[in-house]
Coordinates of C-alpha atoms and ligand atoms in Angstrom, one line a residue:
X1 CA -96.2 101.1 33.3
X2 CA -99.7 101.8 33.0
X3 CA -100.0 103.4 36.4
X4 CA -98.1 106.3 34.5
X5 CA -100.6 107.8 31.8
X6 CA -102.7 110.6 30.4
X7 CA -106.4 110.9 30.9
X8 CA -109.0 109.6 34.0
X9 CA -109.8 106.1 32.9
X10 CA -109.6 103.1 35.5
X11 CA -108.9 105.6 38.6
X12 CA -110.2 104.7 42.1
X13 CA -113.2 106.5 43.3
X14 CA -111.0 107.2 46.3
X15 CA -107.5 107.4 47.4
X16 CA -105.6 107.9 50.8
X17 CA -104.0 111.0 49.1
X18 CA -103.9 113.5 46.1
X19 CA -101.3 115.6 44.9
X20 CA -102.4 118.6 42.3
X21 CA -99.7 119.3 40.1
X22 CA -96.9 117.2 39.0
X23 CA -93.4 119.5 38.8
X24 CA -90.4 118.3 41.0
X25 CA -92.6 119.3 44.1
X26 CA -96.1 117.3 43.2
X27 CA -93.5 114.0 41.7
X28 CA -91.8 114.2 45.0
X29 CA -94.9 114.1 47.4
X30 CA -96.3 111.1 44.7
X31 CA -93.0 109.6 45.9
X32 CA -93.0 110.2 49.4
X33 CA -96.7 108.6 49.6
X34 CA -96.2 106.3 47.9
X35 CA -92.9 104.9 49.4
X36 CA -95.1 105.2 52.7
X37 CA -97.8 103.0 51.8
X38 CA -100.4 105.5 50.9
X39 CA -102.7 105.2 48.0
X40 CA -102.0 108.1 45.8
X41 CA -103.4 109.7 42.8
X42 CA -101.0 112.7 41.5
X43 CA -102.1 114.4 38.2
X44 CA -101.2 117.5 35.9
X45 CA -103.2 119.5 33.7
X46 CA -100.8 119.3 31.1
X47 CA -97.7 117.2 31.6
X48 CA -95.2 116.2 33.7
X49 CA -92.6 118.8 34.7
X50 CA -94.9 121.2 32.4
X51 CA -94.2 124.5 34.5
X52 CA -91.4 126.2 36.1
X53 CA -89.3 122.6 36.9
X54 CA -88.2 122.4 33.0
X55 CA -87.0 125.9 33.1
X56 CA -84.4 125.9 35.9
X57 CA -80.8 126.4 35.6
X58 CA -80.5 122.7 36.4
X59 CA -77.9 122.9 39.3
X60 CA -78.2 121.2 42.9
X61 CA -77.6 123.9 44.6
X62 CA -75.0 123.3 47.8
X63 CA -77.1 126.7 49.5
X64 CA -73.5 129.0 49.7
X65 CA -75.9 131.9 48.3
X66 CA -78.4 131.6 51.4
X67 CA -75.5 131.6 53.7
X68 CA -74.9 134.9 52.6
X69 CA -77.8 135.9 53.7
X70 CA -77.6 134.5 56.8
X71 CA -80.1 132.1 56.2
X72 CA -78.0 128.9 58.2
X73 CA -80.9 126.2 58.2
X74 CA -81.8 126.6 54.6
X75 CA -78.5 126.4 53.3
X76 CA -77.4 123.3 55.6
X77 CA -81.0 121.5 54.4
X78 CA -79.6 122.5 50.5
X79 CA -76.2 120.8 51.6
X80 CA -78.0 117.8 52.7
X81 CA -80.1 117.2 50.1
X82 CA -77.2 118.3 47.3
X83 CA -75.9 115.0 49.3
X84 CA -78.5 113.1 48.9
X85 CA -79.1 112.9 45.6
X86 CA -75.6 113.2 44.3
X87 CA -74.7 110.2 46.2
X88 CA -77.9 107.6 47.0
X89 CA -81.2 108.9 45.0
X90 CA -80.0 110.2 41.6
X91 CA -76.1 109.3 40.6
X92 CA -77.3 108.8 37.5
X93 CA -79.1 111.5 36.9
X94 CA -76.4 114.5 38.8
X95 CA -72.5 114.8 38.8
X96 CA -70.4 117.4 40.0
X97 CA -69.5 120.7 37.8
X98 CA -66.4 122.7 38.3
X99 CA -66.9 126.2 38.6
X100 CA -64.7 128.8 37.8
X101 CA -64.8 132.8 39.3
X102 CA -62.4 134.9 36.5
X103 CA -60.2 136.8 38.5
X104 CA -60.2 139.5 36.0
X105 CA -59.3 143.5 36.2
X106 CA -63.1 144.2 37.4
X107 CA -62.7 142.1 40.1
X108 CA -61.1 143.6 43.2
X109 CA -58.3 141.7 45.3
X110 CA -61.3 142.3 48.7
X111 CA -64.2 140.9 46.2
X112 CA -61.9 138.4 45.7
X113 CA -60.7 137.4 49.2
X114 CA -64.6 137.5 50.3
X115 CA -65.3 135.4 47.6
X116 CA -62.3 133.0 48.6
X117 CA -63.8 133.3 52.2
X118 CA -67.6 132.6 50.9
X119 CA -66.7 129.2 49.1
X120 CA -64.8 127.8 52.1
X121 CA -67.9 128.6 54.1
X122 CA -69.5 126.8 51.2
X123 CA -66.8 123.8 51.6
X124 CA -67.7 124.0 55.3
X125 CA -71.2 123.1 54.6
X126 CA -70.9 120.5 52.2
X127 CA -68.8 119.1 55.1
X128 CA -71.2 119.3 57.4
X129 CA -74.3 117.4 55.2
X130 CA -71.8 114.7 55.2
X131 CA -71.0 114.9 51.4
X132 CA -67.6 113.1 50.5
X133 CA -64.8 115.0 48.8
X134 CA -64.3 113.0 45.9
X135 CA -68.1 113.8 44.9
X136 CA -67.3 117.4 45.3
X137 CA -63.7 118.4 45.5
X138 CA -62.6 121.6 47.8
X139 CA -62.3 125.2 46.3
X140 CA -59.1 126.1 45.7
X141 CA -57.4 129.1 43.7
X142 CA -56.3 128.5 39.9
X143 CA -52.9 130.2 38.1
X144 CA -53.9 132.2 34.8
X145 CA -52.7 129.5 32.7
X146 CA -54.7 127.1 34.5
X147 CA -58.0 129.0 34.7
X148 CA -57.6 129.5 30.8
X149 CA -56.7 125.3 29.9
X150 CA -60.3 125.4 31.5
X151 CA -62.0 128.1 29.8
X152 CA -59.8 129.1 26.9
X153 CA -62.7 132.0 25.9
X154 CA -62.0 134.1 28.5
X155 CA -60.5 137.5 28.2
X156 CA -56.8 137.4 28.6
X157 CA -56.0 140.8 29.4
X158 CA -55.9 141.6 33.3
X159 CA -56.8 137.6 34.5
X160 CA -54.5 137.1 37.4
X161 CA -56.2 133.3 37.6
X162 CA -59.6 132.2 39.3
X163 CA -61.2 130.5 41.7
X164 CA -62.7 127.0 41.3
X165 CA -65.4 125.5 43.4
X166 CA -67.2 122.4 42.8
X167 CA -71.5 122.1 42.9
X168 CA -73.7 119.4 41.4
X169 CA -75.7 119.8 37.9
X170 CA -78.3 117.5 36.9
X171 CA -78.5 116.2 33.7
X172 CA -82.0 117.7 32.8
X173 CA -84.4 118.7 35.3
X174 CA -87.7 117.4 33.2
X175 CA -85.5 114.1 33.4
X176 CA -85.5 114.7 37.1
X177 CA -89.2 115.0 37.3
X178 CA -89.6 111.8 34.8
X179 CA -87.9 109.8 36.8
X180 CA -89.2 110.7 40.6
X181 CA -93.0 110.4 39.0
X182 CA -91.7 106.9 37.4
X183 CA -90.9 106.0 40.4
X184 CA -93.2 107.0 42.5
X185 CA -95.7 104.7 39.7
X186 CA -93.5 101.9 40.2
X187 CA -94.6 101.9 43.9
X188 CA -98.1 102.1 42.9
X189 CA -99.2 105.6 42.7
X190 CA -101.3 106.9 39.8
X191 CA -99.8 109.4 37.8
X192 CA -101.7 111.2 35.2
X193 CA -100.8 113.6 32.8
X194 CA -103.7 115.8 30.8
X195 CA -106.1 115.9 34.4
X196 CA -107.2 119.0 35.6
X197 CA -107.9 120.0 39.2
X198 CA -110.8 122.5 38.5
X199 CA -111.7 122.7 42.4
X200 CA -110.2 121.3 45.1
X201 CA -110.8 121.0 49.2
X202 CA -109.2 119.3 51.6
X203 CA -111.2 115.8 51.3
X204 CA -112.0 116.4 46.9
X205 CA -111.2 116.6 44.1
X206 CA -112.9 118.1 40.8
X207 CA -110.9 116.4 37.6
X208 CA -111.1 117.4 33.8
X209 CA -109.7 115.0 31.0
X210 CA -108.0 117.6 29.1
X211 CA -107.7 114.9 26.3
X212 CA -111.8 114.2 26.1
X213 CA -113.6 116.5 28.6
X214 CA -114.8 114.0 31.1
X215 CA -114.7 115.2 34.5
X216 CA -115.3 113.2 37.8
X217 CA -114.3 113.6 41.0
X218 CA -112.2 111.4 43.4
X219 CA -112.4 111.8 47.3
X220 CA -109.4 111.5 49.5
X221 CA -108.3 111.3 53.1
X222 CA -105.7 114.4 52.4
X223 CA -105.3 116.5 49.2
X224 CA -101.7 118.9 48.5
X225 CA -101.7 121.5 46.3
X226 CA -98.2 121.4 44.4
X227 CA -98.9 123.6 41.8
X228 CA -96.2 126.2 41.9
X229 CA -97.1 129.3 40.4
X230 CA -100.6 128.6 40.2
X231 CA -101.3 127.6 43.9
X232 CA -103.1 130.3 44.4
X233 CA -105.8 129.4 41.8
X234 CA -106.9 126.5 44.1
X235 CA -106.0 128.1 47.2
X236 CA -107.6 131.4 47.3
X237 CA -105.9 132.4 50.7
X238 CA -102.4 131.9 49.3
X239 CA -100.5 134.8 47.1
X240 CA -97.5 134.3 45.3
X241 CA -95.5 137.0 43.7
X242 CA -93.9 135.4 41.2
X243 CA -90.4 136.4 39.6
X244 CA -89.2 135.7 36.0
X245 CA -85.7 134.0 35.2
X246 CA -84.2 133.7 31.7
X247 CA -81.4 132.0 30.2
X248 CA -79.7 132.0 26.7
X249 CA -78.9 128.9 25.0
X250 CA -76.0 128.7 22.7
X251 CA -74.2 126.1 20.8
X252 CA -71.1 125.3 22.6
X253 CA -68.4 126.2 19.5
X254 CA -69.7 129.9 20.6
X255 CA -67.3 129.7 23.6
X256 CA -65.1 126.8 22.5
X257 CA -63.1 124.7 25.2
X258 CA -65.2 125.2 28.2
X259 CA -65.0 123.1 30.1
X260 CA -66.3 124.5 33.5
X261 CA -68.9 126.7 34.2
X262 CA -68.4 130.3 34.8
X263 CA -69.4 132.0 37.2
X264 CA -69.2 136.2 35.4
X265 CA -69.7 139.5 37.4
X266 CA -72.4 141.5 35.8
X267 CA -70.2 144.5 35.1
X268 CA -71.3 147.6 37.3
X269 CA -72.7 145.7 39.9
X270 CA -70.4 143.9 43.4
X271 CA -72.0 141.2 44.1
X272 CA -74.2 140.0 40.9
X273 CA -73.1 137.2 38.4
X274 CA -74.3 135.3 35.6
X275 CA -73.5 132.0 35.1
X276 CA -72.3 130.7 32.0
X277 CA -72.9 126.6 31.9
X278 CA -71.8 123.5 30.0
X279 CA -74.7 120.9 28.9
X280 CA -73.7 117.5 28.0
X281 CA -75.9 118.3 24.6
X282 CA -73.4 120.4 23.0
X283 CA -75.0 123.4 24.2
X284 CA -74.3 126.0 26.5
X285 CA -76.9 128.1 28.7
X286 CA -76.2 131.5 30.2
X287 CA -78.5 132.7 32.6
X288 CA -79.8 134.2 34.6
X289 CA -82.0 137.3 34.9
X290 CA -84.9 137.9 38.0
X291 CA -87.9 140.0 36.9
X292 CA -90.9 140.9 38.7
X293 CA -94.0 139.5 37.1
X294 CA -97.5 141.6 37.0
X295 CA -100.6 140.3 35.5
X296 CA -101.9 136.8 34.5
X297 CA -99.5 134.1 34.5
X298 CA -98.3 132.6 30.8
X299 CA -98.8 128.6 30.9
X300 CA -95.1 129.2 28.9
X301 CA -93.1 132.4 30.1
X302 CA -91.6 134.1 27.2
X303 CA -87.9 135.8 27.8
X304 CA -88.0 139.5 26.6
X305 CA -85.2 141.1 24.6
X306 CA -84.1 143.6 27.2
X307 CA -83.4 140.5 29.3
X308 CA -81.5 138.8 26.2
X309 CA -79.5 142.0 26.0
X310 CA -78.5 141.8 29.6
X311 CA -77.3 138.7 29.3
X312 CA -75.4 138.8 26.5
X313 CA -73.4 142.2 27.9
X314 CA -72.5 139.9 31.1
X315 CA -71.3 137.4 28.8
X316 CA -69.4 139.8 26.4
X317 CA -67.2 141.4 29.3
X318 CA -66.0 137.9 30.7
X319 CA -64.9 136.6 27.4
X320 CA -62.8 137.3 24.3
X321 CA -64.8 136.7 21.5
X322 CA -67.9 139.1 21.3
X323 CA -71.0 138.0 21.5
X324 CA -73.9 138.6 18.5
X325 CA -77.8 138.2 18.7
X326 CA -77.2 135.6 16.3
X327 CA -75.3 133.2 18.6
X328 CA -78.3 132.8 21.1
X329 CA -79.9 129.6 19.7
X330 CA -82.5 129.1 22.0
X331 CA -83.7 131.2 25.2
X332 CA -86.3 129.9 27.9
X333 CA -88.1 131.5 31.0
X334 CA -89.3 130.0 33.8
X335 CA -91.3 131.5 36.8
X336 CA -90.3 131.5 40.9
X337 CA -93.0 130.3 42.9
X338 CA -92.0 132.9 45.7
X339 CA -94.1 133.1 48.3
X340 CA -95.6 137.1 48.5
X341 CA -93.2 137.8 51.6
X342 CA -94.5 141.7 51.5
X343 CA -92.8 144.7 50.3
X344 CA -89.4 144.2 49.2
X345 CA -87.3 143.3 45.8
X346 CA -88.4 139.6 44.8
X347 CA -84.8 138.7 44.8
X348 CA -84.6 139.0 48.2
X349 CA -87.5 137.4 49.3
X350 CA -87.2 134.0 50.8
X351 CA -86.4 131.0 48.6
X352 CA -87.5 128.8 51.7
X353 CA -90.7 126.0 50.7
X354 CA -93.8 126.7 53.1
X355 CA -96.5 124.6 53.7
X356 CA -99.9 126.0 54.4
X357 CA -102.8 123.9 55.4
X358 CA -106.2 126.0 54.2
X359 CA -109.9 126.4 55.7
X360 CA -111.1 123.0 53.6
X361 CA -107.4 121.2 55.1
X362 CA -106.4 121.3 51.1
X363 CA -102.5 121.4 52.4
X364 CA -100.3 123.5 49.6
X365 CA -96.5 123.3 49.3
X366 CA -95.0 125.7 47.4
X367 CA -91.4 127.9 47.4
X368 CA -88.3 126.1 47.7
X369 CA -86.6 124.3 44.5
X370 CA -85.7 120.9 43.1
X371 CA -82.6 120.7 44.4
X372 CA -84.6 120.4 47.8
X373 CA -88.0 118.8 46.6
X374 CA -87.5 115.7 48.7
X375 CA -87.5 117.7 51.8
X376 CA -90.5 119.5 50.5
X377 CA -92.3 116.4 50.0
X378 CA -91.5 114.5 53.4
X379 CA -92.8 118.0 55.1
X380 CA -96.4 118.3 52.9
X381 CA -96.8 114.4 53.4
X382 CA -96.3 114.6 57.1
X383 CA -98.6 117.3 57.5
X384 CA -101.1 115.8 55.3
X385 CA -100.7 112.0 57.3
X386 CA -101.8 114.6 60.9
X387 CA -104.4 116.4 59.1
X388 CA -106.0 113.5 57.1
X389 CA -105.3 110.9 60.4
X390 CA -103.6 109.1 58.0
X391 CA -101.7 105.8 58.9
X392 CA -98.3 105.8 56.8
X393 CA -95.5 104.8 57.2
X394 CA -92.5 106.8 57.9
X395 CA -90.4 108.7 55.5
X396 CA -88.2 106.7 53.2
X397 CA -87.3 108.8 50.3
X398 CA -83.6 109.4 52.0
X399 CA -82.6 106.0 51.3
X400 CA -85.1 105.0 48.4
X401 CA -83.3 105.5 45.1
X402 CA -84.5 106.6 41.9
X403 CA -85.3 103.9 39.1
X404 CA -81.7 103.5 37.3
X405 CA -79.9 104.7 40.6
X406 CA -76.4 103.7 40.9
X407 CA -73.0 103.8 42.3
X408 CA -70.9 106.6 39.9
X409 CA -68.5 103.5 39.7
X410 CA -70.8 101.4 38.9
X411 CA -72.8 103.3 35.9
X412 CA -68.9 104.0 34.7
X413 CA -68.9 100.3 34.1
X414 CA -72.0 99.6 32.4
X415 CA -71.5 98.4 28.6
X416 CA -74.4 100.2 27.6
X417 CA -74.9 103.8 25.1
X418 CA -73.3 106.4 26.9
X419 CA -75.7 108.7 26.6
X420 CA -78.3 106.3 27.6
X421 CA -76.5 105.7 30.8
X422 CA -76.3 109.3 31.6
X423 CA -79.9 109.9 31.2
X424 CA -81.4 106.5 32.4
X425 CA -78.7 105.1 34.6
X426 CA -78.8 101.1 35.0
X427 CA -82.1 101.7 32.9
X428 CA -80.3 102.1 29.8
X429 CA -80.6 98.4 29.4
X430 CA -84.5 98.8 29.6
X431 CA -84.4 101.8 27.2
X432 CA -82.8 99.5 24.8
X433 CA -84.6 96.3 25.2
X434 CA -87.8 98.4 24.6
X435 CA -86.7 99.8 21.8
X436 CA -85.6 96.6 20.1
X437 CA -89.1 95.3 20.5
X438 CA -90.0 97.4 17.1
X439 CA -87.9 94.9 15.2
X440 CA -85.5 97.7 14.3
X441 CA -81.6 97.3 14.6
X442 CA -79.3 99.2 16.7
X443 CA -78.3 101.4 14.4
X444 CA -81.4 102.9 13.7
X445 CA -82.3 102.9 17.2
X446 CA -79.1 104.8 18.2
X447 CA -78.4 106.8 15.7
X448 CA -78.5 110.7 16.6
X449 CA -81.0 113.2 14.9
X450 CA -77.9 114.9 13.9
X451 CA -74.0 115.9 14.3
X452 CA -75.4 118.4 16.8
X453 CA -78.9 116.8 17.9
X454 CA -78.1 113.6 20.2
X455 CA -81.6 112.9 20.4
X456 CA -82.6 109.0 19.3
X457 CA -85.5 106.8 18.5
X458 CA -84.7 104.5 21.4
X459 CA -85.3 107.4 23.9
X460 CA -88.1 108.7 22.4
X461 CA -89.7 105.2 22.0
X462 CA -89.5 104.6 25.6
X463 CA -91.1 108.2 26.7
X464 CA -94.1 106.8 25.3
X465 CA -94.0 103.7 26.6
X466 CA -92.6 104.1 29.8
X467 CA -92.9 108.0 30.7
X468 CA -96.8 108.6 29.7
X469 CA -95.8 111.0 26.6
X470 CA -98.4 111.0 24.1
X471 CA -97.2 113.8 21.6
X472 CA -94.6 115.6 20.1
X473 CA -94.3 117.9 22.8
X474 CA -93.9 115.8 25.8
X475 CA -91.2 114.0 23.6
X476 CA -89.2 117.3 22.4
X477 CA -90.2 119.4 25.2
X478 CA -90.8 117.7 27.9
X479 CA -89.1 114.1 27.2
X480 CA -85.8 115.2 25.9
X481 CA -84.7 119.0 25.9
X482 CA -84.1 119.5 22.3
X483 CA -87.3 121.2 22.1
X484 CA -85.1 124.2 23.9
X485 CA -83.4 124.8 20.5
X486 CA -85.8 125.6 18.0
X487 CA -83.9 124.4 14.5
X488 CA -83.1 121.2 16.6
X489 CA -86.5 120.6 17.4
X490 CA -88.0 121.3 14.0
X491 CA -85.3 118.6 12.9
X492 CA -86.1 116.0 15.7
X493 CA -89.9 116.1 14.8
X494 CA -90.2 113.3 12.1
X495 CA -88.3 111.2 14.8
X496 CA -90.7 112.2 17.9
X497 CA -93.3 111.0 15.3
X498 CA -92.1 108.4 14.0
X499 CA -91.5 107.2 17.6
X500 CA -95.2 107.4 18.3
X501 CA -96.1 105.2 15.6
X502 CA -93.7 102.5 16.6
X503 CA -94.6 102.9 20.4
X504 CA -98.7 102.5 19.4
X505 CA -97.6 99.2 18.2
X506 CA -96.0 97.5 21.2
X507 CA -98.4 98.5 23.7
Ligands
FAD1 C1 -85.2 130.5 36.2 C2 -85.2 129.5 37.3 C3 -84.0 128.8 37.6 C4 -84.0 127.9 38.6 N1 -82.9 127.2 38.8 C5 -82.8 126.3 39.8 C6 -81.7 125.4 40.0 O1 -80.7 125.5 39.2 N2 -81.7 124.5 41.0 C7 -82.8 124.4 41.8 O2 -82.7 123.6 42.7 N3 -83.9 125.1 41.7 C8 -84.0 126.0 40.7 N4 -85.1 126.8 40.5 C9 -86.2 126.6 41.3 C10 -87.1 125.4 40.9 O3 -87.1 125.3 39.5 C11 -88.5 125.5 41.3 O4 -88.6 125.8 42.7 C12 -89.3 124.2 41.1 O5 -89.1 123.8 39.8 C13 -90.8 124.4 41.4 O6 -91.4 123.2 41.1 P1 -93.0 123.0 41.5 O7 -93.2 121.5 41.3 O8 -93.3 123.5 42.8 O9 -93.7 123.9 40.4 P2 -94.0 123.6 38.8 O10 -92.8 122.9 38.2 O11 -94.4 124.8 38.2 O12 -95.1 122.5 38.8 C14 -96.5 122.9 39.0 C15 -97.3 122.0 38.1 O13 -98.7 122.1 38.5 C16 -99.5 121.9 37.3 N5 -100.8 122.5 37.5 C17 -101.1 123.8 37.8 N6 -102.4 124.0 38.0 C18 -103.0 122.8 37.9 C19 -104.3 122.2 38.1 N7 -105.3 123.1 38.4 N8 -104.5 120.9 38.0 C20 -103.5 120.1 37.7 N9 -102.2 120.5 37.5 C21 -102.0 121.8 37.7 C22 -98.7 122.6 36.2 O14 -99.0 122.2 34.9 C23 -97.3 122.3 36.6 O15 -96.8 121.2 35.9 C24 -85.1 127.7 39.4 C25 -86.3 128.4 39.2 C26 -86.3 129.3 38.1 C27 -87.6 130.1 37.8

């Protein structure tokens, strides 16, 4: 996988195509060009999935919220790509996730029926994307006993039952962006971590090694800017007015049972709610707050404590047991590229992506979110192919799956780690064989960091040599997730490193 790595060595002088920045949004384009046989460089400054994309509340979204706001054409492009990768790009890497509205004594019997009346509308739309049932089962309304079987936490007093809809969470969103810039390497792009864009037009590029200060520059027939948050720093003419979002990490014995995720009124307010979520880590995050941001942007958002408080209130009125400072384990922020849609709240400006071709033709995609990133890519690839007079192919990524894509039925099948499976899909076997290459058994290779870190050498092994890591961070941070926890990560660490040395061997 050497077309997957940190640093400028060995890179053409020119390239059909560059993409600046590599989150879901930059991985995606890599994809799409690549898939369409263009010759594409895509690099980061730091990482992959380095910004906002590792700090979302990892759902597909199925759009029901941007129905509500009347906004038809996003939501049915959310549908369609919530289809899309639940059932032909990424099996492996989504699945569908019950969620549960409390019908508790806050919530009135109209908030209720409109809610009733919102997820059929949301039902409607999966229907209309063409997304089976048995991927995402219809809403329906849940007894008392039954909304407590699935959430035995809740407060007892004044449930009268709840109402359960079904939407599709990923199993990590840096795993996400792994695997689409994986992929997009196995078709030939270059990806490279640790590169900096210092200036960019539409025909150039100005690169920085991060790792030794080299810089060079690479021509191209087209150039995107998918840099998210910082778009504007290579695009003068675009302005984003970023919001930040937090969630709460907790272990999952903190609310034990759960099953599905909750979806809790934030008490005062009619039509705000948290959203309390399940990992398949053993964790749980609550989340999630939207903040206006001011000022220069943090390379790592920090969550503030008034926002932790907030949280934690929401989460204290929906359930039984209260809720202490102590139980948050972990809390992460990330930052919405929102494009600056002019005076108004930032939750209510448009979640739509927008691409925006500059003086130079540098083309910049930016908005939207991962659920939709494919989309995102097809449109800044097409309108890079006009502007650069590009001939490509058309776009594939509909039909192209992910590396370790398979049927659901067919993953269930696989003799394989489970864990492994969920995080690599049919790749598991690679994972493995990789690993086994150090000479060390199974045992070793499987074996958890701990009772409650399922992190293991295998899977940090192969981030370095298949997923371009090449320290402890990418491994625990960017890698795996249990950087999100920091007591887990502090114990992971002699693993991430021990990893490294093994990995420097077999390459
Ligand atoms: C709190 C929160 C929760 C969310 N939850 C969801 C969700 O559940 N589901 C969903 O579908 N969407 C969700 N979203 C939206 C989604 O996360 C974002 O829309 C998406 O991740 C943006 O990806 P991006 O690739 O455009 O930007 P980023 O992920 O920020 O990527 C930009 C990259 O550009 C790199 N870069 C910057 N400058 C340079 C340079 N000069 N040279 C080289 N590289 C550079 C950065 O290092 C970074 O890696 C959420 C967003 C937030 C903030």
């Amino acid at each position: 996988m050497t077309h997957l790595r940190a640093g400028l060595d060995d890179l053409p002088d020119h390239v059909d195509l560059v993409v600046v920045g590599l989150g879901i949004t930059g991985a995606g384009v890599a994809l799409d060009a690549a898939t369409r046989g263009l010759t594409t460089l895509a690099v980061d400054a730091h990482d992959l999935a380095f910004g906002t994309s590792r700090w979302s509340s990892k759902l597909v979204h199925g759009g029901l919220r941007y129905l509500a706001h009347g906004q038809v054409g996003v939501a049915h492009e959310s549908a369609v790509e919530r289809g899309i990768l639940m059932e032909v790009t990424a099996p492996h890497l989504t699945r569908p996730l019950p969620m549960l509205v409390p019908l508790m004594s806050s919530v009135s019997r109209f908030q209720a029926g409109l809610t009733r009346l919102g997820l059929r509308a949301g039902d409607a739309l999966r229907i209309s994307a063409h997304t089976g049932a048995e991927t995402l089962p219809a809403p329906r309304r849940v007894s008392a006993t039954e909304a407590l079987r699935m959430a035995p936490a809740l407060r007892r007093d004044g449930l009268r039952g709840g109402l359960l809809s079904w939407d599709g969470q990923l199993e990590d969103d840096a795993r996400l962006v792994t695997t689409v810039a994986r992929t997009a390497a196995s078709y030939g792009a270059h990806v490279r971590t640790r590169a900096r864009v210092t200036a960019a037009t539409g025909t150039r590029v100005d690169l920085r090694d991060e790792l030794t200060g080299v810089t060079r520059t690479v021509t191209a027939r087209a150039v995107v800017n998918a840099t998210g948050v910082w778009a504007g720093d290579l695009a003068a003419d675009i302005t984003l007015r970023p919001s930040r979002g937090t969630h709460l990490v907790l272990r999952a014995d903190t609310l034990p049972g759960l099953t599905v995720a909750v979806t809790a009124p934030v008490p005062g307010e009619t039509n705000r709610f948290a959203l309390v979520l399940p990992q398949p880590d053993g964790t749980v995050y609550v989340g999630l707050t939207d903040e206006p941001v001011d000022g220069p942007l943090p390379d790592v958002p920090e969550p503030s404590e008034a926002e932790i408080g907030f949280l934690l209130d929401v989460v204290a009125a929906a359930f039984a047991r209260p809720l202490r400072r102590e139980d948050v384990i972990g809390a992460f922020a990330g930052l919405r590229p929102l494009l600056d849609a002019g005076p108004g709240r930032t939750s209510d400006l448009s979640r739509e992506h927008a691409v925006l071709t500059g003086p130079t033709g540098l083309v910049t995609v930016v908005g939207g979110k991962l659920t939709t990133y494919r989309r995102m890519a097809q449109d800044a690839v097409d309108t890079a192919v006009a502007h650069g007079d590009l001939s490509a192919g058309r776009c594939v990524t509909a039909t192209t799956p992910l590396l370790g894509a398979a049927p659901r039925d067919e993953l269930a099948r696989l003799e394989l780690p489970a864990r492994l499976v969920r995080r690599y899909g049919t790749d598991a076997a690679l994972v493995l064989a990789t690993a086994r290459r150090t000479g060390l058994g199974d045992d070793e290779l499987l074996a958890p960091v701990s009772d409650r870190v399922p992190v293991t050498l295998a899977e940090l092994v192969f981030g370095v040599t298949h997923e371009g890591a090449v320290d402890v961070d990418d491994l625990l941070d960017r890698r795996t997730r249990v950087g999100l926890v920091p007591v887990d990560r502090a114990a992971a660490e002699p693993l991430a490193r021990r990893a490294l040395e093994l990995a420097s061997q077999l390459v």
